[in-house]
PDB file of C-alpha atoms and ligand atoms in Angstrom:
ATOM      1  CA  UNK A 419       0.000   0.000   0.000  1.00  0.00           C
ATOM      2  CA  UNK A 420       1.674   3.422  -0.550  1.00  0.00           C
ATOM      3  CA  UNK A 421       1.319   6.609   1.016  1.00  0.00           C
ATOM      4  CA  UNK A 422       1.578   8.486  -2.043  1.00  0.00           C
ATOM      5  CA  UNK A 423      -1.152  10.531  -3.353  1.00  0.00           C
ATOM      6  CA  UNK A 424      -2.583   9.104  -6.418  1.00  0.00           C
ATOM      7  CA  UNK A 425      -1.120  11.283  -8.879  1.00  0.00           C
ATOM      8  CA  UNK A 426       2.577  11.066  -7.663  1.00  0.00           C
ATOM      9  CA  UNK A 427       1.832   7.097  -7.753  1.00  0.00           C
ATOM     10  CA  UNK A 428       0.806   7.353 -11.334  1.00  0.00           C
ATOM     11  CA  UNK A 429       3.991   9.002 -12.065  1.00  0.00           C
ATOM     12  CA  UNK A 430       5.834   6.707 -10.234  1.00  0.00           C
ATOM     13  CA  UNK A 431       4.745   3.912 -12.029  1.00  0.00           C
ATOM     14  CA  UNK A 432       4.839   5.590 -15.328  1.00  0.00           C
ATOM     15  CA  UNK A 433       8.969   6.007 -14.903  1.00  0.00           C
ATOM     16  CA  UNK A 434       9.231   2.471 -13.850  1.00  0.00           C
ATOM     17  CA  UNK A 435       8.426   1.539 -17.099  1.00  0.00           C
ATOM     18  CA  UNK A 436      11.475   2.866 -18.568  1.00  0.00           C
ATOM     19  CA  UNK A 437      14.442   1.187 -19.248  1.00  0.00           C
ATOM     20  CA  UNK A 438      16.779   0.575 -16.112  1.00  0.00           C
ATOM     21  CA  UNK A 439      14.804   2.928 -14.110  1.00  0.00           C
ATOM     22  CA  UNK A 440      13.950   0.742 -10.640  1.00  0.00           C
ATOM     23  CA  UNK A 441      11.324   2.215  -7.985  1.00  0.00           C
ATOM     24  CA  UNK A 442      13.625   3.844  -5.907  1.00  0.00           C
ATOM     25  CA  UNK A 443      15.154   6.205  -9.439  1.00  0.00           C
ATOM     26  CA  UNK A 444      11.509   6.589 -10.022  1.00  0.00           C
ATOM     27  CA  UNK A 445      10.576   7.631  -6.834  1.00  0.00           C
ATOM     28  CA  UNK A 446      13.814  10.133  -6.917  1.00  0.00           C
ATOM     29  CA  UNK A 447      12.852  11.147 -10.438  1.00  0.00           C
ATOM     30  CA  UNK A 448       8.937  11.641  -9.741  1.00  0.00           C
ATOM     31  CA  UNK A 449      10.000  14.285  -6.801  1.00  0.00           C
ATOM     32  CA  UNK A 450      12.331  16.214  -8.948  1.00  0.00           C
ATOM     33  CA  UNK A 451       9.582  16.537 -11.414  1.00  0.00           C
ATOM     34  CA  UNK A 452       7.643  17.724  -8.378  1.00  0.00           C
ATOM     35  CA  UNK A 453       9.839  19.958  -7.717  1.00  0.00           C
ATOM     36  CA  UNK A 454      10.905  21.649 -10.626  1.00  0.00           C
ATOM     37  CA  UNK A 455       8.929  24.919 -11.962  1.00  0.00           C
ATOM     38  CA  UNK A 456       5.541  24.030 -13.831  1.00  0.00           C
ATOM     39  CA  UNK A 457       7.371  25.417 -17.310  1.00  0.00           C
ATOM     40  CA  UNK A 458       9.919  22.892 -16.722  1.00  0.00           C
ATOM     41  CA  UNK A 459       7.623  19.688 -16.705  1.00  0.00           C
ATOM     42  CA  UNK A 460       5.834  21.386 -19.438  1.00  0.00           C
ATOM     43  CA  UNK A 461       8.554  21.078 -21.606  1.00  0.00           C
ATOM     44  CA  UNK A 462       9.687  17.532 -20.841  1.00  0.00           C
ATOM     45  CA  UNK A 463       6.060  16.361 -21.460  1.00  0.00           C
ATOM     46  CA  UNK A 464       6.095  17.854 -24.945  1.00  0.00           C
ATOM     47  CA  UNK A 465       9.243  17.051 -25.577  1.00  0.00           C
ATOM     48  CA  UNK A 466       7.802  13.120 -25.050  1.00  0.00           C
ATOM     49  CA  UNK A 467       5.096  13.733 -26.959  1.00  0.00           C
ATOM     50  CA  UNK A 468       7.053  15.417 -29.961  1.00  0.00           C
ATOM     51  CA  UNK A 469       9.329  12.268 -30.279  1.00  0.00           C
ATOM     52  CA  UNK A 470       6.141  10.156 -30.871  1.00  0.00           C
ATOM     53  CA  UNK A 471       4.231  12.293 -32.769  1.00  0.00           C
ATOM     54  CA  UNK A 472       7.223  13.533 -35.087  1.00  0.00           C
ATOM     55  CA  UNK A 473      10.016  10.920 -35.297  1.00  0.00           C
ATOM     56  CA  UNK A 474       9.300   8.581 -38.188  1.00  0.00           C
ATOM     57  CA  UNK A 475      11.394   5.995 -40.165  1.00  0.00           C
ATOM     58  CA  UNK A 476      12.893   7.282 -43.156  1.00  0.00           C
ATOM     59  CA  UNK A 477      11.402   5.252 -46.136  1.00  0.00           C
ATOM     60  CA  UNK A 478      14.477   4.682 -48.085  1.00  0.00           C
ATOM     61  CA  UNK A 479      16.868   3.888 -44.892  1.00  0.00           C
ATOM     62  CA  UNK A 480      15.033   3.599 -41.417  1.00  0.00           C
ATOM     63  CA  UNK A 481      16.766   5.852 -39.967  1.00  0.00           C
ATOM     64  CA  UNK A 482      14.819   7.511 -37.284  1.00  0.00           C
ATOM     65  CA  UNK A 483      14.114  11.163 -38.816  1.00  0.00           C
ATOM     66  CA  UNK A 484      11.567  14.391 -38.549  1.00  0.00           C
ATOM     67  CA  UNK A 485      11.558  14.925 -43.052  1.00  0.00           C
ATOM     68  CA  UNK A 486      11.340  11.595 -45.174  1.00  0.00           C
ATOM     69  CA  UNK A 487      13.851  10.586 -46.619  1.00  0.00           C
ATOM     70  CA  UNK A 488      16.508  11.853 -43.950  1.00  0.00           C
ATOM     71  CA  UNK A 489      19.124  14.170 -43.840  1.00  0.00           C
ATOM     72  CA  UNK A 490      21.473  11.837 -45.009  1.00  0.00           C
ATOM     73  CA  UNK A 491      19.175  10.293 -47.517  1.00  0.00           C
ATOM     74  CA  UNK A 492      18.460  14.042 -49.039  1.00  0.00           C
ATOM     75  CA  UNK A 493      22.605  14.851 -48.835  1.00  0.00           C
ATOM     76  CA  UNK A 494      23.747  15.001 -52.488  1.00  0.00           C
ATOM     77  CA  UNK A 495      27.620  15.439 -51.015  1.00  0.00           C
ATOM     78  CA  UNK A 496      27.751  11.696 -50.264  1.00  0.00           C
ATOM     79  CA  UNK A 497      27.716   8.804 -52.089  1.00  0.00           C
ATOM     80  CA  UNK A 498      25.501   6.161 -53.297  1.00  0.00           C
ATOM     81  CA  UNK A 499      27.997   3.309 -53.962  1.00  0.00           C
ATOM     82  CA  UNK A 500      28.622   2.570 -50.516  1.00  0.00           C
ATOM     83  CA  UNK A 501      26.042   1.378 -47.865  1.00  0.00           C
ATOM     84  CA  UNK A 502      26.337   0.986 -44.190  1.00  0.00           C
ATOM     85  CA  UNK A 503      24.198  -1.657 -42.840  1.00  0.00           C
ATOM     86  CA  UNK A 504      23.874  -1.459 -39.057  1.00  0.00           C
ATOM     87  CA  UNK A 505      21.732  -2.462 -36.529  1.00  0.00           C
ATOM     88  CA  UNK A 506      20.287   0.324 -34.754  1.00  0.00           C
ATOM     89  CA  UNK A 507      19.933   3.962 -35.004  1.00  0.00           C
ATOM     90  CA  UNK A 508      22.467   4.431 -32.278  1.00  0.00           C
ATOM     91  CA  UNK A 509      25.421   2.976 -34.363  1.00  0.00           C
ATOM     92  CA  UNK A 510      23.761   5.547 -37.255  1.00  0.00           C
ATOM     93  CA  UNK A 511      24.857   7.664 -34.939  1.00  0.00           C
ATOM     94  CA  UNK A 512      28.675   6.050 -33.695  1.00  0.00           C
ATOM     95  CA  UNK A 513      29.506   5.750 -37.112  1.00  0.00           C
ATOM     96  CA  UNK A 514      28.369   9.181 -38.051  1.00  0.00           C
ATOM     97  CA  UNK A 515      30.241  10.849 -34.955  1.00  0.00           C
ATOM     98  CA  UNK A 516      33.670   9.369 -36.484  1.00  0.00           C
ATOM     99  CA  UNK A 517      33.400  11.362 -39.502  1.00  0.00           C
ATOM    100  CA  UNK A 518      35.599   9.167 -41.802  1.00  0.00           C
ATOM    101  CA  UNK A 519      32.142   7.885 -43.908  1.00  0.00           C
ATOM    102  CA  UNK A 520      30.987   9.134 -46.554  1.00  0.00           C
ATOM    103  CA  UNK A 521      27.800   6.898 -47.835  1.00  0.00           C
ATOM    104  CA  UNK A 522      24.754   6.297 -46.989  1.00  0.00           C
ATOM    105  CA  UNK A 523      23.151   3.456 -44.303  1.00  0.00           C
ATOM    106  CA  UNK A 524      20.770   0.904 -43.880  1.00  0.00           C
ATOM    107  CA  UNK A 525      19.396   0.415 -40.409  1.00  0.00           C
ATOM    108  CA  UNK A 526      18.037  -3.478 -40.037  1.00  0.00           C
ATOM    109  CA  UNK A 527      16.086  -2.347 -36.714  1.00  0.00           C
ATOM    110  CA  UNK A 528      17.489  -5.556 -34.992  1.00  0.00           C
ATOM    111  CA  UNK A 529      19.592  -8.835 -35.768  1.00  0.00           C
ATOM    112  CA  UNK A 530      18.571 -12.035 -36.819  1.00  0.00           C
ATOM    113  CA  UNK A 531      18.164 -14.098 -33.404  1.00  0.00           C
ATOM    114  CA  UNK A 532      17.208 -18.205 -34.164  1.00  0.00           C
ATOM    115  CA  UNK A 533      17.040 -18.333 -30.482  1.00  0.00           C
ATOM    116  CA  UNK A 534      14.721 -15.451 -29.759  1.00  0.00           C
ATOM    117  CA  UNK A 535      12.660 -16.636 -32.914  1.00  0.00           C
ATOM    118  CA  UNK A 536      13.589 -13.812 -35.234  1.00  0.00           C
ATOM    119  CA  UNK A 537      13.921 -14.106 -38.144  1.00  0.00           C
ATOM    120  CA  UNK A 538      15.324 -12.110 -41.730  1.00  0.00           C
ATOM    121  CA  UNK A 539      11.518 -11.050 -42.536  1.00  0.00           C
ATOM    122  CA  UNK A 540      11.542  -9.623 -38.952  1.00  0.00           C
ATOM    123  CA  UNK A 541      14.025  -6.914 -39.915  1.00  0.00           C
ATOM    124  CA  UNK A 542      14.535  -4.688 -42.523  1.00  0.00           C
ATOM    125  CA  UNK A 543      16.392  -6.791 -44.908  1.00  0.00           C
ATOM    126  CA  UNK A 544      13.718  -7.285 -47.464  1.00  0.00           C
ATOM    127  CA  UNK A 545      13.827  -3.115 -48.046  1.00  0.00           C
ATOM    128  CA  UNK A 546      17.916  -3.473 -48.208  1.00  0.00           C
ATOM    129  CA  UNK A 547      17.525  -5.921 -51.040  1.00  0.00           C
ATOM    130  CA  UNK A 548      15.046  -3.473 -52.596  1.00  0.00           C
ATOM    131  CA  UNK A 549      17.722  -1.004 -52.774  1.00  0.00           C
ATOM    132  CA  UNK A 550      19.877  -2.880 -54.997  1.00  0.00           C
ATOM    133  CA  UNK A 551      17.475  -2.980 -57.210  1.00  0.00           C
ATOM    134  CA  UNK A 552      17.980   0.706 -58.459  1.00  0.00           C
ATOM    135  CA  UNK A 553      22.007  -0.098 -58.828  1.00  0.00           C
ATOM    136  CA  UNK A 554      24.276   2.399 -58.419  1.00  0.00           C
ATOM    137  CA  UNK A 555      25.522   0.421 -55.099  1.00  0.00           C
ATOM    138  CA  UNK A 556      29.319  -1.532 -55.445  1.00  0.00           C
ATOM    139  CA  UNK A 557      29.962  -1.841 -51.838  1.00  0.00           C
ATOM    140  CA  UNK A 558      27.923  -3.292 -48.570  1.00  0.00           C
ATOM    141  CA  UNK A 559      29.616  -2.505 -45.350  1.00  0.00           C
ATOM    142  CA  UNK A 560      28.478  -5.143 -42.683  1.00  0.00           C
ATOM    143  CA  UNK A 561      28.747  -2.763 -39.393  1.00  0.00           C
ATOM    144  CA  UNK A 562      26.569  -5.472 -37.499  1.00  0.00           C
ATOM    145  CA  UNK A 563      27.732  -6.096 -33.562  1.00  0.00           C
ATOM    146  CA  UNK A 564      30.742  -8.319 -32.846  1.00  0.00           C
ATOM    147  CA  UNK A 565      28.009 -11.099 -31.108  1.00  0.00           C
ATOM    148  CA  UNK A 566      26.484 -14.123 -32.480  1.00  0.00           C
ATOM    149  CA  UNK A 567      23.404 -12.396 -33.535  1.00  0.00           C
ATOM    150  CA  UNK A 568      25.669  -9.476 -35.091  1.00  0.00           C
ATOM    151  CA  UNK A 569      27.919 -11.926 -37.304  1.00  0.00           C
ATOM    152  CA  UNK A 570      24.870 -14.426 -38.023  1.00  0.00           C
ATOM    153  CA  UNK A 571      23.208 -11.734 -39.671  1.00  0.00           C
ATOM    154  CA  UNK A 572      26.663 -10.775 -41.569  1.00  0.00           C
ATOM    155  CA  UNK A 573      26.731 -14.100 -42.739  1.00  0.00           C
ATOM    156  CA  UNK A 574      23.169 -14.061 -43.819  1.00  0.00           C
ATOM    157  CA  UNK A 575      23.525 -10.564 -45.776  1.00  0.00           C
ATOM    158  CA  UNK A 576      26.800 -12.212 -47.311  1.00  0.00           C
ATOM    159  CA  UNK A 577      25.312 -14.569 -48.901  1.00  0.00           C
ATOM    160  CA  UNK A 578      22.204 -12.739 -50.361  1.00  0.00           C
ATOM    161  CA  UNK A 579      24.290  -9.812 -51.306  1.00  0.00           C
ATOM    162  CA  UNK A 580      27.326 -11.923 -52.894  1.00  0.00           C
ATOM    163  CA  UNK A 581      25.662 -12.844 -55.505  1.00  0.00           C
ATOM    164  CA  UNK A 582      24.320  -9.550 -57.055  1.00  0.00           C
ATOM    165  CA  UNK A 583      28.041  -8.782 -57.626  1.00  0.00           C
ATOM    166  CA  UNK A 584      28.566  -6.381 -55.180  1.00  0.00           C
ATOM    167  CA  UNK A 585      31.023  -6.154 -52.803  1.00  0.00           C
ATOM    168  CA  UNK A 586      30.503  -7.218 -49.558  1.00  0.00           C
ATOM    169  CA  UNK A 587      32.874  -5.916 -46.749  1.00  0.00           C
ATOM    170  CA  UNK A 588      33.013  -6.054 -42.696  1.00  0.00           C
ATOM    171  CA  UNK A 589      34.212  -3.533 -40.612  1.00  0.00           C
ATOM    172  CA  UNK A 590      37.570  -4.711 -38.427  1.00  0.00           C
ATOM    173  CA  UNK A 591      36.956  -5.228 -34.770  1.00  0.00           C
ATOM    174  CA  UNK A 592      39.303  -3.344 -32.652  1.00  0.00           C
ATOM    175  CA  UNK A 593      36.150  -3.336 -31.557  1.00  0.00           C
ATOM    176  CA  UNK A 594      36.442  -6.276 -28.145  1.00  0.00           C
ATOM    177  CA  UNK A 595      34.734  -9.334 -29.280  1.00  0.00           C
ATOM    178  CA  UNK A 596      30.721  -8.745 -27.439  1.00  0.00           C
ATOM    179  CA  UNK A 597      31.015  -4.911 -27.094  1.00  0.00           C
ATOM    180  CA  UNK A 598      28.602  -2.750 -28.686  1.00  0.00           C
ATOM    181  CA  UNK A 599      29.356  -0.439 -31.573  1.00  0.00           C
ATOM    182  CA  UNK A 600      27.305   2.471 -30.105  1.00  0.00           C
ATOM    183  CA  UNK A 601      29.456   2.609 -27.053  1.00  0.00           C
ATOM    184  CA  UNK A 602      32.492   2.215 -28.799  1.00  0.00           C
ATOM    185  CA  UNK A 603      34.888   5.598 -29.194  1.00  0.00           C
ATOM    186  CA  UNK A 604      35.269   7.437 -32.703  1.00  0.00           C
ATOM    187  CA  UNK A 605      39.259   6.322 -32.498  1.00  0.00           C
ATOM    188  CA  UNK A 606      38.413   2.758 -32.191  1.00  0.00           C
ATOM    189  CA  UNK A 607      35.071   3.039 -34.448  1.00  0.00           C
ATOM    190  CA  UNK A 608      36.964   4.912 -37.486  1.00  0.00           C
ATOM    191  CA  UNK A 609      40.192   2.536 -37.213  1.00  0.00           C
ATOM    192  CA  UNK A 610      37.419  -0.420 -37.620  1.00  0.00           C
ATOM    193  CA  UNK A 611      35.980   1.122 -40.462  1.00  0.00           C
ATOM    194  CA  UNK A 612      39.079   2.008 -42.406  1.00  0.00           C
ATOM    195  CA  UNK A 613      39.988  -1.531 -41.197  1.00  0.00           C
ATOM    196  CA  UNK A 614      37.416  -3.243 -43.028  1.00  0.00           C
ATOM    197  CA  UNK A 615      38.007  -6.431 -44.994  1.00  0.00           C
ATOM    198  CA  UNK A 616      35.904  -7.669 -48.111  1.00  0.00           C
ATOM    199  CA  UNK A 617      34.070 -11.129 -47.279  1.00  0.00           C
TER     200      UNK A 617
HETATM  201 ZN1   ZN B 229      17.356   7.946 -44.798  1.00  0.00          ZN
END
């Protein structure tokens, strides 16, 4: 039974849902929101509400974006030869913060996971293959996660991509065998990218 009032309970709970955030970093969080001026909380519950009602996938990439296509996508400086397949929107993002690439990505939205019963139509890989189909690409760069999910889906993409006579490459792992390419550091990311070896 808590001695909340209602509302602060609701709040509570709310917080709990996110990510890593137990009851006690609720309860902290839920009393700083209390606390802070009524502009404040304003802003952080439109800022929520912006993300969902604004943020879309881009429809040539899946990047997560506010104009379709994307930034990227619309950028006429970079090339359309090379593509960056990755994982997630956060190693969009690593990869971009090293500076040393100059293409344009694919984001899968996830890894192909046998175990966890997911499969290549459960990811984006179906639109990748689409892309081929204008040409123009001559290099795949497989920036997938050093894990078993990561290089199972590398493998996968190999041998689809193979094939269409394009080259397939894989970004070097400096990178420690079952670390994560969006907390890895531009030094280490770029090396792995200039590092990259064709499959
Ligand atoms: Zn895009």
């Amino acid at each position: 039974m808590s001695t909340y009032a209602k509302p602060i309970d609701y709040l509570i709970e709310a917080l709990t849902k996110l990510p890593g955030v137990g009851k006690k970093t609720a309860s902290r969080l839920a009393f700083h929101i209390l606390r802070s001026s009524l502009s404040d909380a304003q802003e952080l519950a439109r800022a929520i509400l912006n993300v969902k009602e604004k943020i879309r996938f881009c429809s040539t990439c899946f990047n997560l974006t506010d104009e379709n296509p994307c930034r990227i996508c619309q950028d006429e400086h970079r090339t359309r030869e090379i593509l960056c397949v990755v994982e997630g929107p956060n190693d969009l993002i690593a990869i971009e913060n090293t500076g040393v690439f100059n293409g344009r990505y694919h984001v899968l939205h996830g890894t192909i996971s046998p175990l966890e019963g997911i499969g290549p139509d459960d990811i984006k890989i179906k639109e990748l293959v689409e892309r081929f189909q204008n040409g123009g690409i001559s290099e795949v760069i497989l920036a997938t996660n050093p894990t078993v999910e990561g290089g199972t889906t590398a493998l996968y993409l190999t041998d689809l991509i193979k094939p269409l006579g394009i080259k397939v490459t894989r970004i070097a792992y400096g990178i420690p065998m079952g670390s994560e390419i969006e907390y890895s550091d531009s030094m280490t990311l770029s090396k792995a990218l200039e590092g990259r070896r064709e499959i």
